[in-house]
PDB file of C-alpha atoms in Angstrom:
ATOM      1  CA  CYS A   1     -42.678  12.240   8.062  1.00 69.00           C
ATOM      2  CA  MET A   2     -39.426  10.271   8.366  1.00 80.00           C
ATOM      3  CA  GLU A   3     -41.004   6.907   9.133  1.00 73.00           C
ATOM      4  CA  GLY A   4     -38.977   3.999   7.740  1.00 77.00           C
ATOM      5  CA  LEU A   5     -36.173   6.255   6.435  1.00 84.00           C
ATOM      6  CA  ALA A   6     -33.598   5.747   9.204  1.00 84.00           C
ATOM      7  CA  GLU A   7     -31.607   3.468   6.880  1.00 86.00           C
ATOM      8  CA  TRP A   8     -30.965   6.439   4.571  1.00 87.00           C
ATOM      9  CA  PHE A   9     -30.902   9.403   6.961  1.00 88.00           C
ATOM     10  CA  GLY A  10     -29.783   7.840  10.252  1.00 86.00           C
ATOM     11  CA  THR A  11     -30.864   8.739  13.775  1.00 84.00           C
ATOM     12  CA  ASP A  12     -29.381  10.502  16.795  1.00 82.00           C
ATOM     13  CA  GLN A  13     -27.934   7.183  17.928  1.00 82.00           C
ATOM     14  CA  ALA A  14     -26.827   5.630  14.627  1.00 84.00           C
ATOM     15  CA  LYS A  15     -25.437   6.727  11.285  1.00 86.00           C
ATOM     16  CA  PRO A  16     -27.273   5.814   8.057  1.00 86.00           C
ATOM     17  CA  LYS A  17     -26.519   2.428   6.506  1.00 87.00           C
ATOM     18  CA  GLN A  18     -27.073   3.697   2.973  1.00 88.00           C
ATOM     19  CA  THR A  19     -25.573   6.849   1.471  1.00 87.00           C
ATOM     20  CA  LEU A  20     -27.366   9.425  -0.658  1.00 90.00           C
ATOM     21  CA  PRO A  21     -25.675  11.851  -3.063  1.00 90.00           C
ATOM     22  CA  PRO A  22     -24.843  15.180  -1.335  1.00 89.00           C
ATOM     23  CA  LEU A  23     -27.066  18.124  -2.219  1.00 90.00           C
ATOM     24  CA  ARG A  24     -25.600  21.360  -3.550  1.00 89.00           C
ATOM     25  CA  GLY A  25     -26.762  23.750  -0.884  1.00 88.00           C
ATOM     26  CA  ASN A  26     -29.335  24.855   1.663  1.00 90.00           C
ATOM     27  CA  VAL A  27     -30.754  28.059   3.085  1.00 92.00           C
ATOM     28  CA  VAL A  28     -29.275  28.913   6.494  1.00 92.00           C
ATOM     29  CA  VAL A  29     -31.896  29.783   9.131  1.00 91.00           C
ATOM     30  CA  PRO A  30     -30.892  31.425  12.454  1.00 90.00           C
ATOM     31  CA  LYS A  31     -32.688  29.031  14.794  1.00 88.00           C
ATOM     32  CA  PRO A  32     -35.850  26.914  15.059  1.00 88.00           C
ATOM     33  CA  LYS A  33     -39.147  28.459  16.104  1.00 87.00           C
ATOM     34  CA  LYS A  34     -40.434  27.695  19.540  1.00 86.00           C
ATOM     35  CA  GLY A  35     -42.433  24.472  19.389  1.00 85.00           C
ATOM     36  CA  ALA A  36     -40.893  23.282  16.112  1.00 90.00           C
ATOM     37  CA  GLU A  37     -39.584  19.743  15.771  1.00 90.00           C
ATOM     38  CA  ILE A  38     -36.285  19.339  13.938  1.00 91.00           C
ATOM     39  CA  LEU A  39     -36.215  16.172  11.819  1.00 91.00           C
ATOM     40  CA  LEU A  40     -33.121  16.637   9.621  1.00 92.00           C
ATOM     41  CA  VAL A  41     -29.915  18.642  10.128  1.00 91.00           C
ATOM     42  CA  HIS A  42     -26.618  19.144   8.300  1.00 90.00           C
ATOM     43  CA  PRO A  43     -24.185  17.289  10.566  1.00 82.00           C
ATOM     44  CA  ASP A  44     -21.008  19.006   9.308  1.00 85.00           C
ATOM     45  CA  ARG A  45     -22.032  22.672   9.162  1.00 88.00           C
ATOM     46  CA  PRO A  46     -23.057  24.738  12.212  1.00 89.00           C
ATOM     47  CA  GLY A  47     -25.649  27.482  11.966  1.00 88.00           C
ATOM     48  CA  PRO A  48     -25.558  30.977  13.514  1.00 88.00           C
ATOM     49  CA  ASP A  49     -26.545  29.534  16.907  1.00 87.00           C
ATOM     50  CA  GLY A  50     -23.650  27.042  16.840  1.00 88.00           C
ATOM     51  CA  GLN A  51     -25.984  24.080  16.318  1.00 89.00           C
ATOM     52  CA  PRO A  52     -26.065  21.965  13.139  1.00 91.00           C
ATOM     53  CA  GLN A  53     -27.867  23.728  10.314  1.00 93.00           C
ATOM     54  CA  ILE A  54     -31.564  22.857  10.042  1.00 93.00           C
ATOM     55  CA  VAL A  55     -32.655  20.985   6.909  1.00 93.00           C
ATOM     56  CA  LEU A  56     -36.198  19.877   7.807  1.00 93.00           C
ATOM     57  CA  ALA A  57     -38.384  21.155  10.630  1.00 92.00           C
ATOM     58  CA  THR A  58     -42.124  20.704  11.265  1.00 92.00           C
ATOM     59  CA  GLU A  59     -44.634  22.415  13.505  1.00 92.00           C
ATOM     60  CA  LYS A  60     -48.305  22.119  14.355  1.00 85.00           C
ATOM     61  CA  TYR A  61     -49.877  25.556  14.095  1.00 81.00           C
ATOM     62  CA  GLY A  62     -53.460  25.939  15.242  1.00 79.00           C
ATOM     63  CA  GLY A  63     -55.553  23.340  13.458  1.00 78.00           C
ATOM     64  CA  GLY A  64     -52.990  22.896  10.687  1.00 85.00           C
ATOM     65  CA  ARG A  65     -49.432  21.810  10.097  1.00 87.00           C
ATOM     66  CA  SER A  66     -46.376  23.410   8.526  1.00 91.00           C
ATOM     67  CA  ALA A  67     -42.928  22.272   7.422  1.00 92.00           C
ATOM     68  CA  ALA A  68     -39.727  24.010   6.330  1.00 92.00           C
ATOM     69  CA  PHE A  69     -37.280  22.183   4.042  1.00 93.00           C
ATOM     70  CA  THR A  70     -34.180  24.319   3.483  1.00 93.00           C
ATOM     71  CA  ALA A  71     -32.148  22.190   1.040  1.00 92.00           C
ATOM     72  CA  ASP A  72     -32.286  22.314  -2.747  1.00 89.00           C
ATOM     73  CA  THR A  73     -31.412  19.998  -5.696  1.00 90.00           C
ATOM     74  CA  THR A  74     -33.185  17.022  -4.076  1.00 89.00           C
ATOM     75  CA  TYR A  75     -33.540  15.561  -7.561  1.00 88.00           C
ATOM     76  CA  LEU A  76     -30.000  14.261  -6.997  1.00 90.00           C
ATOM     77  CA  TRP A  77     -31.571  11.760  -4.572  1.00 89.00           C
ATOM     78  CA  SER A  78     -34.037  10.621  -7.227  1.00 87.00           C
ATOM     79  CA  LEU A  79     -31.826   9.977 -10.266  1.00 84.00           C
ATOM     80  CA  PRO A  80     -29.549   7.138  -8.986  1.00 85.00           C
ATOM     81  CA  LEU A  81     -32.444   5.362  -7.210  1.00 85.00           C
ATOM     82  CA  HIS A  82     -35.112   5.814  -9.873  1.00 81.00           C
ATOM     83  CA  ALA A  83     -35.428   2.037 -10.355  1.00 79.00           C
ATOM     84  CA  MET A  84     -36.720   1.668  -6.791  1.00 79.00           C
ATOM     85  CA  GLY A  85     -39.940   3.454  -7.782  1.00 74.00           C
ATOM     86  CA  GLN A  86     -42.143   4.408  -4.836  1.00 71.00           C
ATOM     87  CA  ASP A  87     -39.696   2.715  -2.430  1.00 77.00           C
ATOM     88  CA  SER A  88     -36.913   5.209  -3.160  1.00 85.00           C
ATOM     89  CA  PRO A  89     -36.086   7.566  -0.263  1.00 87.00           C
ATOM     90  CA  TYR A  90     -36.797  10.563  -2.520  1.00 89.00           C
ATOM     91  CA  ASN A  91     -40.378   9.483  -3.252  1.00 86.00           C
ATOM     92  CA  ARG A  92     -40.985   8.347   0.312  1.00 83.00           C
ATOM     93  CA  ILE A  93     -39.773  11.485   2.088  1.00 88.00           C
ATOM     94  CA  TRP A  94     -41.820  13.792  -0.131  1.00 88.00           C
ATOM     95  CA  GLY A  95     -44.867  11.517  -0.154  1.00 83.00           C
ATOM     96  CA  GLN A  96     -44.882  11.093   3.615  1.00 82.00           C
ATOM     97  CA  LEU A  97     -44.258  14.811   4.185  1.00 87.00           C
ATOM     98  CA  VAL A  98     -47.182  15.808   1.944  1.00 85.00           C
ATOM     99  CA  ARG A  99     -49.496  13.254   3.574  1.00 78.00           C
ATOM    100  CA  TRP A 100     -48.491  14.499   7.038  1.00 80.00           C
ATOM    101  CA  LEU A 101     -49.107  18.130   6.040  1.00 85.00           C
ATOM    102  CA  ALA A 102     -52.490  17.158   4.608  1.00 80.00           C
ATOM    103  CA  GLY A 103     -53.447  15.444   7.880  1.00 73.00           C
ATOM    104  CA  ALA A 104     -53.907  12.007   6.305  1.00 64.00           C
ATOM    105  CA  ASP A 105     -53.185  10.322   9.647  1.00 58.00           C
ATOM    106  CA  VAL A 106     -55.953  12.358  11.307  1.00 57.00           C
ATOM    107  CA  ARG A 107     -58.464  11.330   8.656  1.00 58.00           C
ATOM    108  CA  ASN A 108     -57.428   7.689   9.042  1.00 56.00           C
ATOM    109  CA  ARG A 109     -58.132   7.867  12.766  1.00 57.00           C
ATOM    110  CA  GLN A 110     -61.555   9.254  12.007  1.00 59.00           C
ATOM    111  CA  ARG A 111     -62.197   6.388   9.580  1.00 67.00           C
ATOM    112  CA  GLY A 112     -61.226   3.759  12.141  1.00 75.00           C
ATOM    113  CA  ALA A 113     -60.085   0.227  11.307  1.00 84.00           C
ATOM    114  CA  GLY A 114     -59.649  -0.855   7.714  1.00 85.00           C
ATOM    115  CA  VAL A 115     -57.431  -2.281   4.989  1.00 88.00           C
ATOM    116  CA  GLU A 116     -56.507  -0.744   1.634  1.00 86.00           C
ATOM    117  CA  GLY A 117     -55.169  -3.056  -1.058  1.00 88.00           C
ATOM    118  CA  LEU A 118     -52.631  -1.829  -3.582  1.00 86.00           C
ATOM    119  CA  LEU A 119     -51.589  -3.338  -6.928  1.00 86.00           C
ATOM    120  CA  ASN A 120     -48.665  -1.890  -8.852  1.00 79.00           C
ATOM    121  CA  LYS A 121     -50.835  -2.171 -12.001  1.00 84.00           C
ATOM    122  CA  SER A 122     -54.046  -3.770 -13.186  1.00 85.00           C
ATOM    123  CA  ILE A 123     -52.866  -5.542 -16.377  1.00 88.00           C
ATOM    124  CA  TYR A 124     -49.926  -7.978 -16.463  1.00 88.00           C
ATOM    125  CA  GLN A 125     -48.240  -9.915 -19.217  1.00 84.00           C
ATOM    126  CA  LEU A 126     -48.115 -13.687 -19.044  1.00 84.00           C
ATOM    127  CA  GLY A 127     -45.104 -14.726 -16.945  1.00 83.00           C
ATOM    128  CA  GLU A 128     -44.995 -11.532 -14.847  1.00 85.00           C
ATOM    129  CA  LYS A 129     -45.087 -11.605 -11.068  1.00 87.00           C
ATOM    130  CA  VAL A 130     -47.984  -9.829  -9.402  1.00 88.00           C
ATOM    131  CA  ARG A 131     -46.953  -7.722  -6.413  1.00 87.00           C
ATOM    132  CA  MET A 132     -49.643  -6.949  -3.870  1.00 88.00           C
ATOM    133  CA  ARG A 133     -49.587  -4.595  -0.895  1.00 89.00           C
ATOM    134  CA  ALA A 134     -52.005  -3.680   1.848  1.00 90.00           C
ATOM    135  CA  MET A 135     -52.143  -0.769   4.305  1.00 88.00           C
ATOM    136  CA  VAL A 136     -53.790  -1.836   7.582  1.00 90.00           C
ATOM    137  CA  ARG A 137     -55.290   0.411  10.292  1.00 86.00           C
ATOM    138  CA  ASP A 138     -56.297  -0.792  13.743  1.00 86.00           C
ATOM    139  CA  GLU A 139     -59.491   0.071  15.619  1.00 83.00           C
ATOM    140  CA  HIS A 140     -58.042   3.485  16.506  1.00 78.00           C
ATOM    141  CA  GLY A 141     -57.272   4.300  12.855  1.00 79.00           C
ATOM    142  CA  ASP A 142     -53.493   4.035  13.363  1.00 79.00           C
ATOM    143  CA  ALA A 143     -51.238   2.017  11.082  1.00 82.00           C
ATOM    144  CA  THR A 144     -50.418  -1.256  12.815  1.00 88.00           C
ATOM    145  CA  ASN A 145     -47.677  -3.841  12.435  1.00 88.00           C
ATOM    146  CA  TYR A 146     -49.502  -6.447  14.544  1.00 89.00           C
ATOM    147  CA  ALA A 147     -52.213  -7.540  12.137  1.00 91.00           C
ATOM    148  CA  GLU A 148     -52.592 -10.756  10.162  1.00 91.00           C
ATOM    149  CA  VAL A 149     -53.252 -10.141   6.482  1.00 91.00           C
ATOM    150  CA  SER A 150     -54.028 -12.773   3.874  1.00 88.00           C
ATOM    151  CA  LEU A 151     -55.532 -12.802   0.426  1.00 87.00           C
ATOM    152  CA  THR A 152     -57.275 -15.346  -1.731  1.00 89.00           C
ATOM    153  CA  PHE A 153     -57.336 -15.006  -5.487  1.00 88.00           C
ATOM    154  CA  GLY A 154     -58.518 -16.938  -8.494  1.00 88.00           C
ATOM    155  CA  ARG A 155     -59.938 -16.574 -11.974  1.00 85.00           C
ATOM    156  CA  ALA A 156     -63.404 -15.173 -12.369  1.00 71.00           C
ATOM    157  CA  LYS A 157     -66.117 -17.853 -11.961  1.00 72.00           C
ATOM    158  CA  GLU A 158     -63.515 -20.351 -10.721  1.00 73.00           C
ATOM    159  CA  SER A 159     -64.163 -22.232  -7.500  1.00 71.00           C
ATOM    160  CA  ALA A 160     -60.556 -23.227  -6.762  1.00 74.00           C
ATOM    161  CA  LEU A 161     -58.925 -20.258  -5.001  1.00 83.00           C
ATOM    162  CA  LYS A 162     -55.330 -19.843  -3.901  1.00 86.00           C
ATOM    163  CA  GLN A 163     -54.320 -18.243  -0.612  1.00 86.00           C
ATOM    164  CA  VAL A 164     -51.244 -16.041  -0.193  1.00 85.00           C
ATOM    165  CA  PRO A 165     -50.143 -14.693   3.212  1.00 85.00           C
ATOM    166  CA  LEU A 166     -48.854 -11.130   3.288  1.00 90.00           C
ATOM    167  CA  THR A 167     -45.837 -10.349   5.449  1.00 90.00           C
ATOM    168  CA  ARG A 168     -45.068  -7.062   7.175  1.00 89.00           C
ATOM    169  CA  ALA A 169     -42.851  -4.701   5.182  1.00 86.00           C
ATOM    170  CA  ALA A 170     -39.993  -3.204   7.185  1.00 78.00           C
ATOM    171  CA  SER A 171     -40.016  -0.043   5.116  1.00 72.00           C
ATOM    172  CA  ARG A 172     -43.288   1.419   6.395  1.00 77.00           C
ATOM    173  CA  GLN A 173     -45.569   1.187   9.392  1.00 79.00           C
ATOM    174  CA  GLY A 174     -48.737  -0.788   8.672  1.00 86.00           C
ATOM    175  CA  MET A 175     -47.606  -1.991   5.225  1.00 88.00           C
ATOM    176  CA  TYR A 176     -47.902  -5.677   4.263  1.00 92.00           C
ATOM    177  CA  GLU A 177     -46.822  -7.218   0.981  1.00 90.00           C
ATOM    178  CA  GLY A 178     -46.773 -10.450  -0.968  1.00 88.00           C
ATOM    179  CA  THR A 179     -46.033 -11.766  -4.458  1.00 88.00           C
ATOM    180  CA  VAL A 180     -47.902 -14.138  -6.754  1.00 84.00           C
ATOM    181  CA  ASP A 181     -45.535 -15.938  -9.122  1.00 84.00           C
ATOM    182  CA  ALA A 182     -46.603 -15.815 -12.780  1.00 78.00           C
ATOM    183  CA  PRO A 183     -50.316 -16.665 -12.735  1.00 83.00           C
ATOM    184  CA  GLY A 184     -51.914 -17.946 -15.930  1.00 84.00           C
ATOM    185  CA  ALA A 185     -53.804 -15.819 -18.407  1.00 85.00           C
ATOM    186  CA  GLY A 186     -57.256 -14.606 -17.426  1.00 87.00           C
ATOM    187  CA  ASP A 187     -59.228 -12.200 -15.252  1.00 89.00           C
ATOM    188  CA  TYR A 188     -58.567 -12.546 -11.514  1.00 89.00           C
ATOM    189  CA  SER A 189     -60.410 -11.479  -8.387  1.00 89.00           C
ATOM    190  CA  VAL A 190     -58.535 -10.801  -5.130  1.00 89.00           C
ATOM    191  CA  HIS A 191     -60.077 -10.852  -1.647  1.00 89.00           C
ATOM    192  CA  LEU A 192     -58.055  -9.186   1.118  1.00 90.00           C
ATOM    193  CA  VAL A 193     -58.735  -9.883   4.812  1.00 91.00           C
ATOM    194  CA  ALA A 194     -57.015  -8.193   7.774  1.00 92.00           C
ATOM    195  CA  THR A 195     -57.505  -9.305  11.390  1.00 91.00           C
ATOM    196  CA  LYS A 196     -55.984  -8.470  14.750  1.00 90.00           C
ATOM    197  CA  ASP A 197     -56.462 -10.521  17.911  1.00 87.00           C
ATOM    198  CA  HIS A 198     -59.015 -12.613  15.988  1.00 86.00           C
ATOM    199  CA  LYS A 199     -61.087  -9.509  15.185  1.00 89.00           C
ATOM    200  CA  TYR A 200     -61.750  -8.290  11.675  1.00 87.00           C
ATOM    201  CA  LEU A 201     -60.164  -4.975  10.787  1.00 91.00           C
ATOM    202  CA  GLY A 202     -61.379  -4.858   7.220  1.00 89.00           C
ATOM    203  CA  VAL A 203     -61.789  -6.569   3.856  1.00 91.00           C
ATOM    204  CA  GLN A 204     -61.312  -5.382   0.288  1.00 89.00           C
ATOM    205  CA  ASP A 205     -61.767  -6.835  -3.193  1.00 90.00           C
ATOM    206  CA  LEU A 206     -59.421  -6.106  -6.102  1.00 89.00           C
ATOM    207  CA  LYS A 207     -59.173  -7.247  -9.706  1.00 90.00           C
ATOM    208  CA  PHE A 208     -56.360  -7.687 -12.208  1.00 89.00           C
ATOM    209  CA  THR A 209     -55.896  -9.238 -15.640  1.00 90.00           C
ATOM    210  CA  VAL A 210     -53.108 -11.403 -17.043  1.00 89.00           C
ATOM    211  CA  MET A 211     -52.899 -11.112 -20.823  1.00 86.00           C
ATOM    212  CA  GLN A 212     -51.688 -13.709 -23.269  1.00 77.00           C
ATOM    213  CA  PRO A 213     -49.072 -12.173 -25.598  1.00 69.00           C
ATOM    214  CA  ALA A 214     -50.062 -11.778 -29.233  1.00 62.00           C
ATOM    215  CA  ASP A 215     -49.385 -14.820 -31.431  1.00 58.00           C
ATOM    216  CA  GLU A 216     -46.962 -12.943 -33.675  1.00 56.00           C
ATOM    217  CA  MET A 217     -44.781 -12.213 -30.635  1.00 54.00           C
ATOM    218  CA  LEU A 218     -44.442 -15.890 -29.734  1.00 55.00           C
ATOM    219  CA  LYS A 219     -42.387 -16.629 -32.845  1.00 63.00           C
ATOM    220  CA  LEU A 220     -40.290 -13.847 -34.293  1.00 62.00           C
ATOM    221  CA  ALA A 221     -38.644 -15.844 -37.112  1.00 69.00           C
ATOM    222  CA  ALA A 222     -39.718 -15.303 -40.725  1.00 74.00           C
ATOM    223  CA  ASN A 223     -42.425 -17.607 -42.132  1.00 78.00           C
ATOM    224  CA  PRO A 224     -42.056 -17.659 -45.956  1.00 80.00           C
ATOM    225  CA  LYS A 225     -44.762 -20.310 -46.373  1.00 83.00           C
ATOM    226  CA  LEU A 226     -47.359 -18.198 -44.557  1.00 81.00           C
ATOM    227  CA  MET A 227     -46.356 -15.115 -46.558  1.00 82.00           C
ATOM    228  CA  GLU A 228     -46.838 -17.073 -49.801  1.00 83.00           C
ATOM    229  CA  GLU A 229     -50.290 -18.222 -48.694  1.00 84.00           C
ATOM    230  CA  LEU A 230     -51.324 -14.681 -47.766  1.00 82.00           C
ATOM    231  CA  SER A 231     -50.194 -13.359 -51.168  1.00 83.00           C
ATOM    232  CA  ARG A 232     -52.559 -15.829 -52.892  1.00 83.00           C
ATOM    233  CA  LEU A 233     -55.707 -14.809 -51.076  1.00 83.00           C
ATOM    234  CA  PRO A 234     -58.508 -14.202 -53.613  1.00 80.00           C
ATOM    235  CA  ASN A 235     -59.677 -10.898 -52.118  1.00 77.00           C
ATOM    236  CA  HIS A 236     -56.205  -9.329 -52.099  1.00 73.00           C
ATOM    237  CA  PRO A 237     -54.024 -11.072 -54.726  1.00 75.00           C
ATOM    238  CA  GLY A 238     -50.355 -10.252 -54.643  1.00 81.00           C
ATOM    239  CA  SER A 239     -46.917 -11.824 -54.693  1.00 81.00           C
ATOM    240  CA  SER A 240     -44.261 -12.843 -52.192  1.00 83.00           C
ATOM    241  CA  ARG A 241     -40.492 -12.370 -52.363  1.00 82.00           C
ATOM    242  CA  ARG A 242     -37.570 -13.531 -50.293  1.00 80.00           C
ATOM    243  CA  LEU A 243     -35.462 -10.957 -48.484  1.00 77.00           C
ATOM    244  CA  ASP A 244     -32.560 -11.387 -50.913  1.00 79.00           C
ATOM    245  CA  GLN A 245     -34.935 -10.511 -53.791  1.00 83.00           C
ATOM    246  CA  LEU A 246     -35.816  -7.118 -52.316  1.00 82.00           C
ATOM    247  CA  PRO A 247     -33.417  -5.072 -54.563  1.00 83.00           C
ATOM    248  CA  ASP A 248     -34.915  -6.656 -57.725  1.00 84.00           C
ATOM    249  CA  LEU A 249     -38.435  -5.938 -56.433  1.00 83.00           C
ATOM    250  CA  ILE A 250     -37.595  -2.271 -55.856  1.00 84.00           C
ATOM    251  CA  ASP A 251     -36.152  -1.931 -59.367  1.00 83.00           C
ATOM    252  CA  GLN A 252     -39.256  -3.545 -60.829  1.00 83.00           C
ATOM    253  CA  LEU A 253     -41.562  -1.197 -58.940  1.00 81.00           C
ATOM    254  CA  LEU A 254     -39.603   1.831 -60.124  1.00 79.00           C
ATOM    255  CA  ARG A 255     -39.738   0.676 -63.750  1.00 78.00           C
ATOM    256  CA  ASN A 256     -43.487   0.096 -63.571  1.00 77.00           C
ATOM    257  CA  ASP A 257     -44.190   3.446 -61.918  1.00 67.00           C
ATOM    258  CA  SER A 258     -45.799   5.625 -64.571  1.00 61.00           C
ATOM    259  CA  ALA A 259     -45.519   8.690 -62.352  1.00 58.00           C
ATOM    260  CA  ALA A 260     -41.736   8.360 -62.016  1.00 54.00           C
ATOM    261  CA  SER A 261     -40.014  11.141 -63.963  1.00 55.00           C
ATOM    262  CA  ALA A 262     -37.018  10.406 -66.130  1.00 58.00           C
ATOM    263  CA  ALA A 263     -33.792  12.280 -65.581  1.00 60.00           C
ATOM    264  CA  GLU A 264     -33.383  15.291 -67.863  1.00 65.00           C
ATOM    265  CA  GLU A 265     -30.064  16.804 -68.853  1.00 68.00           C
ATOM    266  CA  ARG A 266     -29.854  20.485 -69.749  1.00 68.00           C
ATOM    267  CA  VAL A 267     -26.862  22.667 -70.652  1.00 72.00           C
ATOM    268  CA  ILE A 268     -27.114  26.227 -69.318  1.00 71.00           C
ATOM    269  CA  PRO A 269     -24.378  28.733 -70.319  1.00 70.00           C
ATOM    270  CA  LEU A 270     -23.249  30.709 -67.277  1.00 71.00           C
ATOM    271  CA  ASP A 271     -22.757  33.880 -69.342  1.00 73.00           C
ATOM    272  CA  ASP A 272     -26.498  33.879 -70.082  1.00 78.00           C
ATOM    273  CA  VAL A 273     -27.647  35.639 -66.899  1.00 76.00           C
ATOM    274  CA  VAL A 274     -31.364  35.287 -67.650  1.00 78.00           C
ATOM    275  CA  ARG A 275     -31.405  31.548 -68.267  1.00 78.00           C
ATOM    276  CA  ALA A 276     -28.923  30.821 -65.426  1.00 80.00           C
ATOM    277  CA  GLY A 277     -31.150  32.773 -63.001  1.00 79.00           C
ATOM    278  CA  MET A 278     -34.306  31.011 -64.158  1.00 78.00           C
ATOM    279  CA  THR A 279     -32.617  27.602 -63.776  1.00 76.00           C
ATOM    280  CA  TRP A 280     -31.431  28.514 -60.286  1.00 76.00           C
ATOM    281  CA  LEU A 281     -35.073  29.351 -59.433  1.00 77.00           C
ATOM    282  CA  ASN A 282     -36.075  25.924 -60.824  1.00 76.00           C
ATOM    283  CA  ALA A 283     -38.060  27.544 -63.656  1.00 78.00           C
ATOM    284  CA  ASP A 284     -37.845  26.804 -67.370  1.00 75.00           C
ATOM    285  CA  PRO A 285     -37.833  29.898 -69.624  1.00 76.00           C
ATOM    286  CA  GLY A 286     -40.378  29.340 -72.368  1.00 75.00           C
ATOM    287  CA  TRP A 287     -39.131  31.911 -74.889  1.00 77.00           C
ATOM    288  CA  PRO A 288     -36.612  31.379 -77.727  1.00 82.00           C
ATOM    289  CA  ARG A 289     -32.945  32.053 -77.137  1.00 79.00           C
ATOM    290  CA  LYS A 290     -32.974  35.054 -79.533  1.00 82.00           C
ATOM    291  CA  TYR A 291     -34.739  37.080 -76.799  1.00 80.00           C
ATOM    292  CA  ASP A 292     -32.055  36.415 -74.186  1.00 80.00           C
ATOM    293  CA  MET A 293     -29.699  39.175 -75.364  1.00 82.00           C
ATOM    294  CA  PRO A 294     -32.369  41.950 -75.352  1.00 84.00           C
ATOM    295  CA  LEU A 295     -33.479  40.809 -71.883  1.00 82.00           C
ATOM    296  CA  GLN A 296     -29.916  41.006 -70.582  1.00 80.00           C
ATOM    297  CA  GLY A 297     -29.554  44.457 -72.091  1.00 84.00           C
ATOM    298  CA  GLY A 298     -32.801  45.522 -70.419  1.00 85.00           C
ATOM    299  CA  LEU A 299     -31.496  44.295 -67.083  1.00 83.00           C
ATOM    300  CA  VAL A 300     -28.324  46.406 -67.523  1.00 84.00           C
ATOM    301  CA  ILE A 301     -30.369  49.513 -68.361  1.00 89.00           C
ATOM    302  CA  PHE A 302     -32.650  48.895 -65.369  1.00 87.00           C
ATOM    303  CA  ALA A 303     -29.640  48.481 -63.013  1.00 87.00           C
ATOM    304  CA  LEU A 304     -28.056  51.742 -64.289  1.00 89.00           C
ATOM    305  CA  ALA A 305     -31.324  53.653 -63.931  1.00 90.00           C
ATOM    306  CA  PHE A 306     -31.862  52.311 -60.448  1.00 87.00           C
ATOM    307  CA  GLU A 307     -28.324  53.339 -59.469  1.00 87.00           C
ATOM    308  CA  TRP A 308     -28.938  56.863 -60.874  1.00 86.00           C
ATOM    309  CA  LEU A 309     -32.124  57.193 -58.806  1.00 87.00           C
ATOM    310  CA  LEU A 310     -30.331  56.120 -55.638  1.00 85.00           C
ATOM    311  CA  ARG A 311     -27.561  58.646 -56.214  1.00 84.00           C
ATOM    312  CA  ARG A 312     -30.108  61.447 -56.758  1.00 82.00           C
ATOM    313  CA  PHE A 313     -32.030  60.403 -53.639  1.00 82.00           C
ATOM    314  CA  TRP A 314     -28.929  60.405 -51.417  1.00 80.00           C
ATOM    315  CA  GLN A 315     -27.341  63.404 -53.204  1.00 75.00           C
ATOM    316  CA  LEU A 316     -24.263  61.428 -54.168  1.00 71.00           C
ATOM    317  CA  PRO A 317     -21.758  62.689 -56.789  1.00 69.00           C
TER     318      PRO A 317
END
């Protein structure tokens, strides 16, 4: 589970070379179960048994496996090292722990020798480096650091192939990696070969594509001549303007817009309750002004009657 993580978590003989942010707490357990293997402890805090508090312990139980991780807020390990991607200690410790619990190493032994190629993506932009990795298993199905891994790659239907040796990665057992510097645009085929003691362990074929960027991204400056030519196309006639003519163009469009409504000025007396209320509701009263006074009087009578009803209902004086 902790393979290749000694640089971050240290060992019994050496302290870690890199530091991780401290976590905010952990659950205190009395002592490890019989047969459990302790992988991580809190070096500065003793538990109930006087030994350092347990952070990570694993155990094989029957035909399965179990693990107990007592700390929390492990996201604090992820945030400052997010740029490392899958190589960050946060991703590696959880990934390796899950694979160990799932018995991935047992299945690999059952599969025997082999090689599994890995590309960080399948489509690259022109000028990008292509990073390639390979996981190699020996004849027993165990990850091995003593294999020779190479790859040949080239464009589809191209006879001239390039060869790139893959070197062993110190971060993980059985991992080999290499980089191809900025290949040209096109579709590529990759052929991976892994050998050990002059015996084949496995082969695998991969594919990736390098895309040419769009033409409009090659030159970002304005092209007034091209814009003028496009505006004169017979199927879609139009006109072209310079950037400094944009305010005049907007004014012209507004003047020619038949749907644009002209500003209207209205004077509403505030003492006219009916018309002021209708204006506030964005409605235009369609009756003559001579009916405003009777309407206001009706509103007063209605308010007095409503008040009288409320007083009778609540038995108020």
